[in-house]
CSV table of C-alpha atoms in Angstrom, one decimal:
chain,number,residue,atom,x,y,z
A,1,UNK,CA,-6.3,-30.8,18.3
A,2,UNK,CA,-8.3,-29.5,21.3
A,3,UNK,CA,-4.8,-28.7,22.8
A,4,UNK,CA,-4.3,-26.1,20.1
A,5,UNK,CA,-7.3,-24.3,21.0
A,6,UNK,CA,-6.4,-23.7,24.4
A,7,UNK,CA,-3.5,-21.4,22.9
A,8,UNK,CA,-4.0,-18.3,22.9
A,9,UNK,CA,-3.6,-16.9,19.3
A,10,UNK,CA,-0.7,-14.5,19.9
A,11,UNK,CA,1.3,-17.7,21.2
A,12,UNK,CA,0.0,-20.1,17.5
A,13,UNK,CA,2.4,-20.8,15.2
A,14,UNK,CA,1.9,-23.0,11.9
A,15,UNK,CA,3.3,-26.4,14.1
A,16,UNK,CA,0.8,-25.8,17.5
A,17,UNK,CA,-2.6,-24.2,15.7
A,18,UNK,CA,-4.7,-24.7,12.8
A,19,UNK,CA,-4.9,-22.2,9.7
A,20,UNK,CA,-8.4,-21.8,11.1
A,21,UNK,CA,-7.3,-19.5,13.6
A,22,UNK,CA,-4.8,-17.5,11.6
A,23,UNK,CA,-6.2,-14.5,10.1
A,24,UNK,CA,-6.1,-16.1,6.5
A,25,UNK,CA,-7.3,-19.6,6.1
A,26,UNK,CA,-3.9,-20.0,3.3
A,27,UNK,CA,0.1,-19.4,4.4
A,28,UNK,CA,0.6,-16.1,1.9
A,29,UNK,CA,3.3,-16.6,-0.5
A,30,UNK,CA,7.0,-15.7,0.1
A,31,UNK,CA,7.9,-15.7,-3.3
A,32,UNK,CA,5.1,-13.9,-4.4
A,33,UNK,CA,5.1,-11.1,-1.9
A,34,UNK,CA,9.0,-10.7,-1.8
A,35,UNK,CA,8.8,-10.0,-5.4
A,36,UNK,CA,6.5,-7.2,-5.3
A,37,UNK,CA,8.3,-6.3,-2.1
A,38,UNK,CA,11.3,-5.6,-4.6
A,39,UNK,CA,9.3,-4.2,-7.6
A,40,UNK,CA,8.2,-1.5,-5.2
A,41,UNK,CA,11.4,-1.0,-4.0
A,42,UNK,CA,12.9,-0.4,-7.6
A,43,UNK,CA,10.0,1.7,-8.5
A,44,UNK,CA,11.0,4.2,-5.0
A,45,UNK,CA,14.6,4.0,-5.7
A,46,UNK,CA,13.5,5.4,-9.5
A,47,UNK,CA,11.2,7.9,-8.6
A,48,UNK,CA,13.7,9.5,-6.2
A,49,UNK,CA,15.8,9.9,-9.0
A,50,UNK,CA,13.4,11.4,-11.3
A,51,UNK,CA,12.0,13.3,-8.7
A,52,UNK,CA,16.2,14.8,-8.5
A,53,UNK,CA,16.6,15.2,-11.6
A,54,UNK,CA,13.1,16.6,-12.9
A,55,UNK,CA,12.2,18.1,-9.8
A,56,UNK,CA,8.6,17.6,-9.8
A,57,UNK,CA,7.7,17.4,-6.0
A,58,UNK,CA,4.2,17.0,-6.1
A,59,UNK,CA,4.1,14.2,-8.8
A,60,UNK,CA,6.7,12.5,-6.4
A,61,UNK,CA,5.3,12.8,-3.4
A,62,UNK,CA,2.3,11.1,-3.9
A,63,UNK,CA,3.9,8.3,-5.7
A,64,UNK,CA,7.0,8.1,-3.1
A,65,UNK,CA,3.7,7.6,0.0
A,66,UNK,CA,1.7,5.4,-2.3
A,67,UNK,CA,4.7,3.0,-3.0
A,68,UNK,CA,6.6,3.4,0.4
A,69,UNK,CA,3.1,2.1,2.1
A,70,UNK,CA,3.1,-0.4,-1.1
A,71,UNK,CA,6.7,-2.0,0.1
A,72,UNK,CA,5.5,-1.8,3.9
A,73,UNK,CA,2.5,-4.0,3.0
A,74,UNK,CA,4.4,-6.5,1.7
A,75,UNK,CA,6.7,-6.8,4.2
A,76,UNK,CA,3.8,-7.5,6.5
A,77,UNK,CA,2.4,-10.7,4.5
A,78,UNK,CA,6.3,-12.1,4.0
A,79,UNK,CA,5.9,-11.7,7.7
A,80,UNK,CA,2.9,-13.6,8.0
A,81,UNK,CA,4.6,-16.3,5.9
A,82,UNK,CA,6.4,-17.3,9.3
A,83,UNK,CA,3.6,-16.6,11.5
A,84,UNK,CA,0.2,-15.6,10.3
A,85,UNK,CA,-1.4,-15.8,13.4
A,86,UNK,CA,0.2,-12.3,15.1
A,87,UNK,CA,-1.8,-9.2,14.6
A,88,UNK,CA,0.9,-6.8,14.1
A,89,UNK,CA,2.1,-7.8,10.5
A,90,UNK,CA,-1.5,-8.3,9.6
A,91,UNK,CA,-2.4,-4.8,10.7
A,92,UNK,CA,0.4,-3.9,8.5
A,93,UNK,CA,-0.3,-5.2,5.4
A,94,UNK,CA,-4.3,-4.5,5.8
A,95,UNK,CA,-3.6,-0.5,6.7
A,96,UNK,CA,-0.8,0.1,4.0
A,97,UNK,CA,-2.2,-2.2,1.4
A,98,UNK,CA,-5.7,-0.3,1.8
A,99,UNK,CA,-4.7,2.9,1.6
A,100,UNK,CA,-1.4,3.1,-0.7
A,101,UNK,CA,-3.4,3.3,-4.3
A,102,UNK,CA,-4.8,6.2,-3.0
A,103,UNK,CA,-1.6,8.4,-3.0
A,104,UNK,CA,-1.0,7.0,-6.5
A,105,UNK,CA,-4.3,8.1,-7.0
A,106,UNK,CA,-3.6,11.6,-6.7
A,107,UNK,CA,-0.3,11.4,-8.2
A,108,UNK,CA,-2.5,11.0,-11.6
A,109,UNK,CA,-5.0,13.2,-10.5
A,110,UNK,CA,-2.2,15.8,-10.3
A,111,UNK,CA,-1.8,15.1,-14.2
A,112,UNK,CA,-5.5,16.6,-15.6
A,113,UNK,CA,-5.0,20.0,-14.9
A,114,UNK,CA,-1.4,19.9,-17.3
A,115,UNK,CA,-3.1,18.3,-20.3
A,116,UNK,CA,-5.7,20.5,-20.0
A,117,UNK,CA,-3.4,23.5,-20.3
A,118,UNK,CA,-1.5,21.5,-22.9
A,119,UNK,CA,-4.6,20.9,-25.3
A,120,UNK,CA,-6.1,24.3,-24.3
A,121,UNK,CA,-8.2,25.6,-21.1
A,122,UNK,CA,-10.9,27.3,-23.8
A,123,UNK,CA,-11.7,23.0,-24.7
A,124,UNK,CA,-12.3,22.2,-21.1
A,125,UNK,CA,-15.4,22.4,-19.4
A,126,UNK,CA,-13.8,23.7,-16.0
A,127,UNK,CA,-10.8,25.1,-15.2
A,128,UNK,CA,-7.5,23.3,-14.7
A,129,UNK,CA,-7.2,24.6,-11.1
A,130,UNK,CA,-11.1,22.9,-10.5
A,131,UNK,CA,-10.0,19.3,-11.5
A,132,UNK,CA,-6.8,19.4,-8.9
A,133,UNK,CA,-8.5,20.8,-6.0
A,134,UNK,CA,-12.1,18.9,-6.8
A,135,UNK,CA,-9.9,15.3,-7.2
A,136,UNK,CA,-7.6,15.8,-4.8
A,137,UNK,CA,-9.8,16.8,-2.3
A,138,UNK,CA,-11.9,13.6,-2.9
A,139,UNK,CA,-8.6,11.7,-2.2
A,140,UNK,CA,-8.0,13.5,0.5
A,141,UNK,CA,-11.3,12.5,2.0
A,142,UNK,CA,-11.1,8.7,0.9
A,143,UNK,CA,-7.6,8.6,2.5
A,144,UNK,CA,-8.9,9.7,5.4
A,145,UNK,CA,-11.6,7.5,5.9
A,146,UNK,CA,-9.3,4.9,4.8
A,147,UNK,CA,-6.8,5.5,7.4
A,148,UNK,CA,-9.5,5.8,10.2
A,149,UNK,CA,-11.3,3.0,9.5
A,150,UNK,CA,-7.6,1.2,9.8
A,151,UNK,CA,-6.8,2.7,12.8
A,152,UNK,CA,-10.1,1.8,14.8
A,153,UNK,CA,-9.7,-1.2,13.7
A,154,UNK,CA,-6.3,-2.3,14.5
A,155,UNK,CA,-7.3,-1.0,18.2
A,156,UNK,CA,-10.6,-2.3,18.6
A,157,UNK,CA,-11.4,-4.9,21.8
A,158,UNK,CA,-14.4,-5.8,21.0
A,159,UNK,CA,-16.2,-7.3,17.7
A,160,UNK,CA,-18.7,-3.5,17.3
A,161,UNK,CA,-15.4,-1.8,17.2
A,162,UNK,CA,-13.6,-3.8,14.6
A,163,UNK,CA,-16.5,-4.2,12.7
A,164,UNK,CA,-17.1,-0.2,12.7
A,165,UNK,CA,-13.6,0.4,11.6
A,166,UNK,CA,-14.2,-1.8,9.0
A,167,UNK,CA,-17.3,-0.1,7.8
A,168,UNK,CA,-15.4,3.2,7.4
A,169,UNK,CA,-12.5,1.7,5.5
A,170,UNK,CA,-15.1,0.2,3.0
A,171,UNK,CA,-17.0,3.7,3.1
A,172,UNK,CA,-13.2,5.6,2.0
A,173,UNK,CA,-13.2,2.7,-0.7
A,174,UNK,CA,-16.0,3.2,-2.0
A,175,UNK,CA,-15.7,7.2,-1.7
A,176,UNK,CA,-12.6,6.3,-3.5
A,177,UNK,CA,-14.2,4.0,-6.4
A,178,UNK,CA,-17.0,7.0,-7.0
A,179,UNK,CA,-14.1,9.7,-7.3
A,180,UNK,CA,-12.4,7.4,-9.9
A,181,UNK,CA,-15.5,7.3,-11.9
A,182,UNK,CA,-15.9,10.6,-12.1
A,183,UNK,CA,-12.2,11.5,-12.7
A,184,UNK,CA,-12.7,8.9,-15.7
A,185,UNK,CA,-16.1,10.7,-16.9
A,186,UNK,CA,-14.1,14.1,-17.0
A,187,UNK,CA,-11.1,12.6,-19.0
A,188,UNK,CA,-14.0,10.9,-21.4
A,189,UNK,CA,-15.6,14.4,-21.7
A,190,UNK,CA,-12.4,16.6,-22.5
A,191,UNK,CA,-11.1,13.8,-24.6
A,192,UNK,CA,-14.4,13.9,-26.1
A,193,UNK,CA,-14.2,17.9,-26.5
A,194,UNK,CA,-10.9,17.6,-28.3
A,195,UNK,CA,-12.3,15.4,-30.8
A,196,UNK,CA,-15.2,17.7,-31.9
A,197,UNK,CA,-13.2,20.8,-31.9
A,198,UNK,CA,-10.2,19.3,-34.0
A,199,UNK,CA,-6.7,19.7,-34.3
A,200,UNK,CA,-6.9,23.2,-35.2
A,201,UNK,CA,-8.6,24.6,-32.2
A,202,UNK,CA,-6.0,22.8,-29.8
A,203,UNK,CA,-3.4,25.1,-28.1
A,204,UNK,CA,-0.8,26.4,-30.2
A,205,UNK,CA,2.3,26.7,-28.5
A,206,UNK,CA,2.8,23.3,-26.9
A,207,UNK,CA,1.8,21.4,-30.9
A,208,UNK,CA,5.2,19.9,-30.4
A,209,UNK,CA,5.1,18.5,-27.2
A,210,UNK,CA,1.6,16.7,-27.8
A,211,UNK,CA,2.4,15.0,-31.6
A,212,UNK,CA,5.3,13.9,-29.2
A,213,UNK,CA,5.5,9.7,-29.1
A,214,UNK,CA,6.7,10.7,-25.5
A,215,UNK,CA,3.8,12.8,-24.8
A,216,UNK,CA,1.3,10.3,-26.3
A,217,UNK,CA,2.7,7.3,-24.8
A,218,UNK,CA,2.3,9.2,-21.3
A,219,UNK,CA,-1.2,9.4,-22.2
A,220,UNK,CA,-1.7,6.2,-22.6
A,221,UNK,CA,0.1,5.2,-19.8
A,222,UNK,CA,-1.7,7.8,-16.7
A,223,UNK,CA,-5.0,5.7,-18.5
A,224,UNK,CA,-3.7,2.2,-18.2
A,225,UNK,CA,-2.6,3.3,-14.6
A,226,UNK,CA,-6.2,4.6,-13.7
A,227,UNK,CA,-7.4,1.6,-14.9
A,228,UNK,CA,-6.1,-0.7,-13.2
A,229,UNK,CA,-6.2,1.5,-10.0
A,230,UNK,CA,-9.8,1.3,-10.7
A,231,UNK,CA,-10.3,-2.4,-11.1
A,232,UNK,CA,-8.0,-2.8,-7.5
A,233,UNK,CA,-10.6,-0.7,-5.5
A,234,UNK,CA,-13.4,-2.4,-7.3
A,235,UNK,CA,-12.1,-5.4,-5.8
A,236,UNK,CA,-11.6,-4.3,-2.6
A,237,UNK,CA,-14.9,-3.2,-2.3
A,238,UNK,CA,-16.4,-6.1,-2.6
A,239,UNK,CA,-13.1,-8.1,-0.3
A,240,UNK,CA,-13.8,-5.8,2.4
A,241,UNK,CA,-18.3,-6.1,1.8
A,242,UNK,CA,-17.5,-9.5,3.1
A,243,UNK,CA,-15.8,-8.6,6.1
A,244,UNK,CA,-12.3,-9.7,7.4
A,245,UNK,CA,-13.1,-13.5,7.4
A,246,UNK,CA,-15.0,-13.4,4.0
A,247,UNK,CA,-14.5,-15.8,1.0
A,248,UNK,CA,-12.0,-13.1,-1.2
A,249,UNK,CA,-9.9,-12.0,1.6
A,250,UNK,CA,-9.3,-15.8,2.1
A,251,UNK,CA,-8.4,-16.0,-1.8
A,252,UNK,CA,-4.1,-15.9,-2.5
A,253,UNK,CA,-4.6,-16.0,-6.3
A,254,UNK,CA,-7.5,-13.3,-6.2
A,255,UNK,CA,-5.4,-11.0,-4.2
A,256,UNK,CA,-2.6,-11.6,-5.7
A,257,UNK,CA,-4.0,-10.3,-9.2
A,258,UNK,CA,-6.5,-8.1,-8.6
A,259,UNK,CA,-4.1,-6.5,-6.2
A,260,UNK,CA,-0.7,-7.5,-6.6
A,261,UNK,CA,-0.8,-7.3,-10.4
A,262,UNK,CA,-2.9,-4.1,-10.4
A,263,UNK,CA,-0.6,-1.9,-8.3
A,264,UNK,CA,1.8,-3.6,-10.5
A,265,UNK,CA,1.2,-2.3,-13.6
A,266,UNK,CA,0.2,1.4,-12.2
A,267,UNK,CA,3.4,2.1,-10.5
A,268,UNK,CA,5.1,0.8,-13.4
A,269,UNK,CA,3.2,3.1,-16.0
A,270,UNK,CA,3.7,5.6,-13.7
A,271,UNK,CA,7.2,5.6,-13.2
A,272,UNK,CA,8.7,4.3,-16.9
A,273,UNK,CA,6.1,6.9,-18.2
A,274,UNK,CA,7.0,9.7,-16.2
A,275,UNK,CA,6.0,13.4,-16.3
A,276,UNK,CA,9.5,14.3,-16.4
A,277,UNK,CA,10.4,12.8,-19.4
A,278,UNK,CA,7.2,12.8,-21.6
A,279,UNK,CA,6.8,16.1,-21.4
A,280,UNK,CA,10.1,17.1,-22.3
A,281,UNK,CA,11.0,19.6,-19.7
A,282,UNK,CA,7.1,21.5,-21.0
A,283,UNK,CA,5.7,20.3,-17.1
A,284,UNK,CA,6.4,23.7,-15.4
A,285,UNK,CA,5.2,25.2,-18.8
A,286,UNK,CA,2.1,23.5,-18.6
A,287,UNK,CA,1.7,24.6,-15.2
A,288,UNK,CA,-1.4,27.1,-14.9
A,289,UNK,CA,-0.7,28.6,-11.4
A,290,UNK,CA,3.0,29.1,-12.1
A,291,UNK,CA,2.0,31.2,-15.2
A,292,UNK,CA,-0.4,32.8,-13.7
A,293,UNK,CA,2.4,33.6,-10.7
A,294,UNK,CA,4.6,34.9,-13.4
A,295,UNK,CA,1.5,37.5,-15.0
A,296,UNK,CA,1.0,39.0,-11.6
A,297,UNK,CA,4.4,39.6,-10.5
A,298,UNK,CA,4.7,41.3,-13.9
A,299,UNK,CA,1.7,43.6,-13.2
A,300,UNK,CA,3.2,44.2,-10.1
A,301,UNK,CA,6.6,44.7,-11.0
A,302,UNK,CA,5.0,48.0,-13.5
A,303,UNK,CA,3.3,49.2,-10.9
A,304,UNK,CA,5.5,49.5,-8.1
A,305,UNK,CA,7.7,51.2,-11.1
A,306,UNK,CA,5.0,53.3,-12.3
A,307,UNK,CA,4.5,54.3,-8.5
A,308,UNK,CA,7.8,54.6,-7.6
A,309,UNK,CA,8.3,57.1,-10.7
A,310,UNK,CA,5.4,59.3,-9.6
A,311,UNK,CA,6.4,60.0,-6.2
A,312,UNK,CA,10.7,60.5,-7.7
A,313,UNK,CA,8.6,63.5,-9.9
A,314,UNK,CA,6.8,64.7,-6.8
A,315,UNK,CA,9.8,65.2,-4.9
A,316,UNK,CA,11.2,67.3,-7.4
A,317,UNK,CA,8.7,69.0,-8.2
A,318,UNK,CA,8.2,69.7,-3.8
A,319,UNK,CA,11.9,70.6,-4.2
């Protein structure tokens, strides 16, 4: 056994070193891993096809980063099946695994502002354009820190380094849980304002779209996704509290649910519940910048007419 120690880590395998020196004290699953490996890879090849046919871009490009990163992760622990002594793989799966529910994240984020629009904007407390830019900005923020935190950690030398990478990673997860609360507290609110105002105060011209089992079942699904996006960076708030080495990031059957399972079930809802197909080609109509595009080039359309006309009569009249 003293033999083993004189091995330097990079050199270990599971026949020369002990699981005490591996970066988890447990071999992670093949099966387990390759099968979300695969789910993830479905879910892409899906949402490139929605994303084609539907052609919602920003919808798809956070879920196409979120679940790209989601398949990379995985790849890294099959990896560390083999070996789970190397850094590289581990860096992998720790980097992408940490950051991907953000993206997805956003992709529901992106969501509010066109059931705001579809209920009403007069039954919302803010604006649809202030719930994207306030949520996505706090994503924006928490990926950041996420990704930072990764990065000086997977270069560290020394024990301070590491450790401060980790400490910004748990500060982006946490940023991340506190933007998820509130993100729930404004759904609560308008779903709240809805109910007190009654069906007949909702917005008239998209009645169809929302008594919709589509529509509704889309509703339920961006909440079960939140949800359990939620209860993943709950958990990873406390895994990553404990540090690299602590007791829940040395827990398969932990991870494996609270993370595996999670993501699951989000990336599902969002994809077999998507945008494109619950709301029955109403997205774009539902989009409040668009019509707002369409009310300005309007205005300007008469204007530049109105002026054009007035300076046609001045020439004549010059003439």
């Amino acid at each position: 056994m003293d033999q083993n120690y004189t091995i330097p880590i990079e050199d270990c395998t599971l026949d020369t070193c002990p699981l005490s020196l591996a970066h988890f004290t447990y071999v992670p699953t093949l099966a387990g891993n390759a099968f979300f490996s695969g789910w993830f890879g479905l879910v892409i090849v899906l949402q490139i096809l929605l994303a084609v046919k539907y052609r919602i871009w920003g919808y798809f490009i956070a879920m196409f980063g979120g679940v790209f990163l989601e398949i990379m992760g995985y790849i890294g622990r099959i990896q560390m099946h083999f070996n789970p002594f190397t850094s590289p793989p581990y860096l992998l799966y720790l980097i992408c695994l940490t950051i991907a529910p953000a993206f997805l994240g956003a992709a529901v984020y992106l969501c509010l502002s066109r059931i705001v629009v579809v209920y009403g904007e007069h039954l919302s407390r803010f604006k649809p354009r202030t719930y994207t830019l306030v949520f996505i900005t706090c994503d924006f923020i928490s990926l950041c820190l996420q990704g930072a935190g990764g990065g000086i950690a997977a270069t560290a030398n020394t024990q301070n380094g590491t450790n401060l990478g980790k400490n910004i990673m748990l500060a982006g997860l946490i940023f991340q849980v506190f933007a998820t609360i509130l993100f729930m507290t404004a759904c609560a609110e308008f779903a709240w304002n809805l109910r007190k105002a009654g069906p007949d105060a909702h917005e008239p011209t998209h009645a169809m779209l929302r008594s919709s089992w589509k529509f509704r079942l889309f509703l339920w699904g961006l909440g079960v996704a939140i949800t359990c996006i939620f209860v993943r960076s709950v958990y990873r708030v406390a895994e990553l509290s404990q540090g690299f080495g602590g007791s829940l990031a040395n827990q398969q059957v932990t991870f494996m649910i609270l993370e595996g399972v999670m993501i699951f079930i989000a990336a599902g809802a969002q994809t077999f519940l998507h945008p494109g197909v619950c709301f029955q080609g109403s997205w774009e109509a539902a989009n409040f910048k668009l019509g707002r595009r369409k009310r300005d080039d309007t205005t300007e359309s008469v204007l530049l007419s109105d002026m054009n006309a007035i300076v046609d009569n001045g020439d004549m009249g010059y003439k």
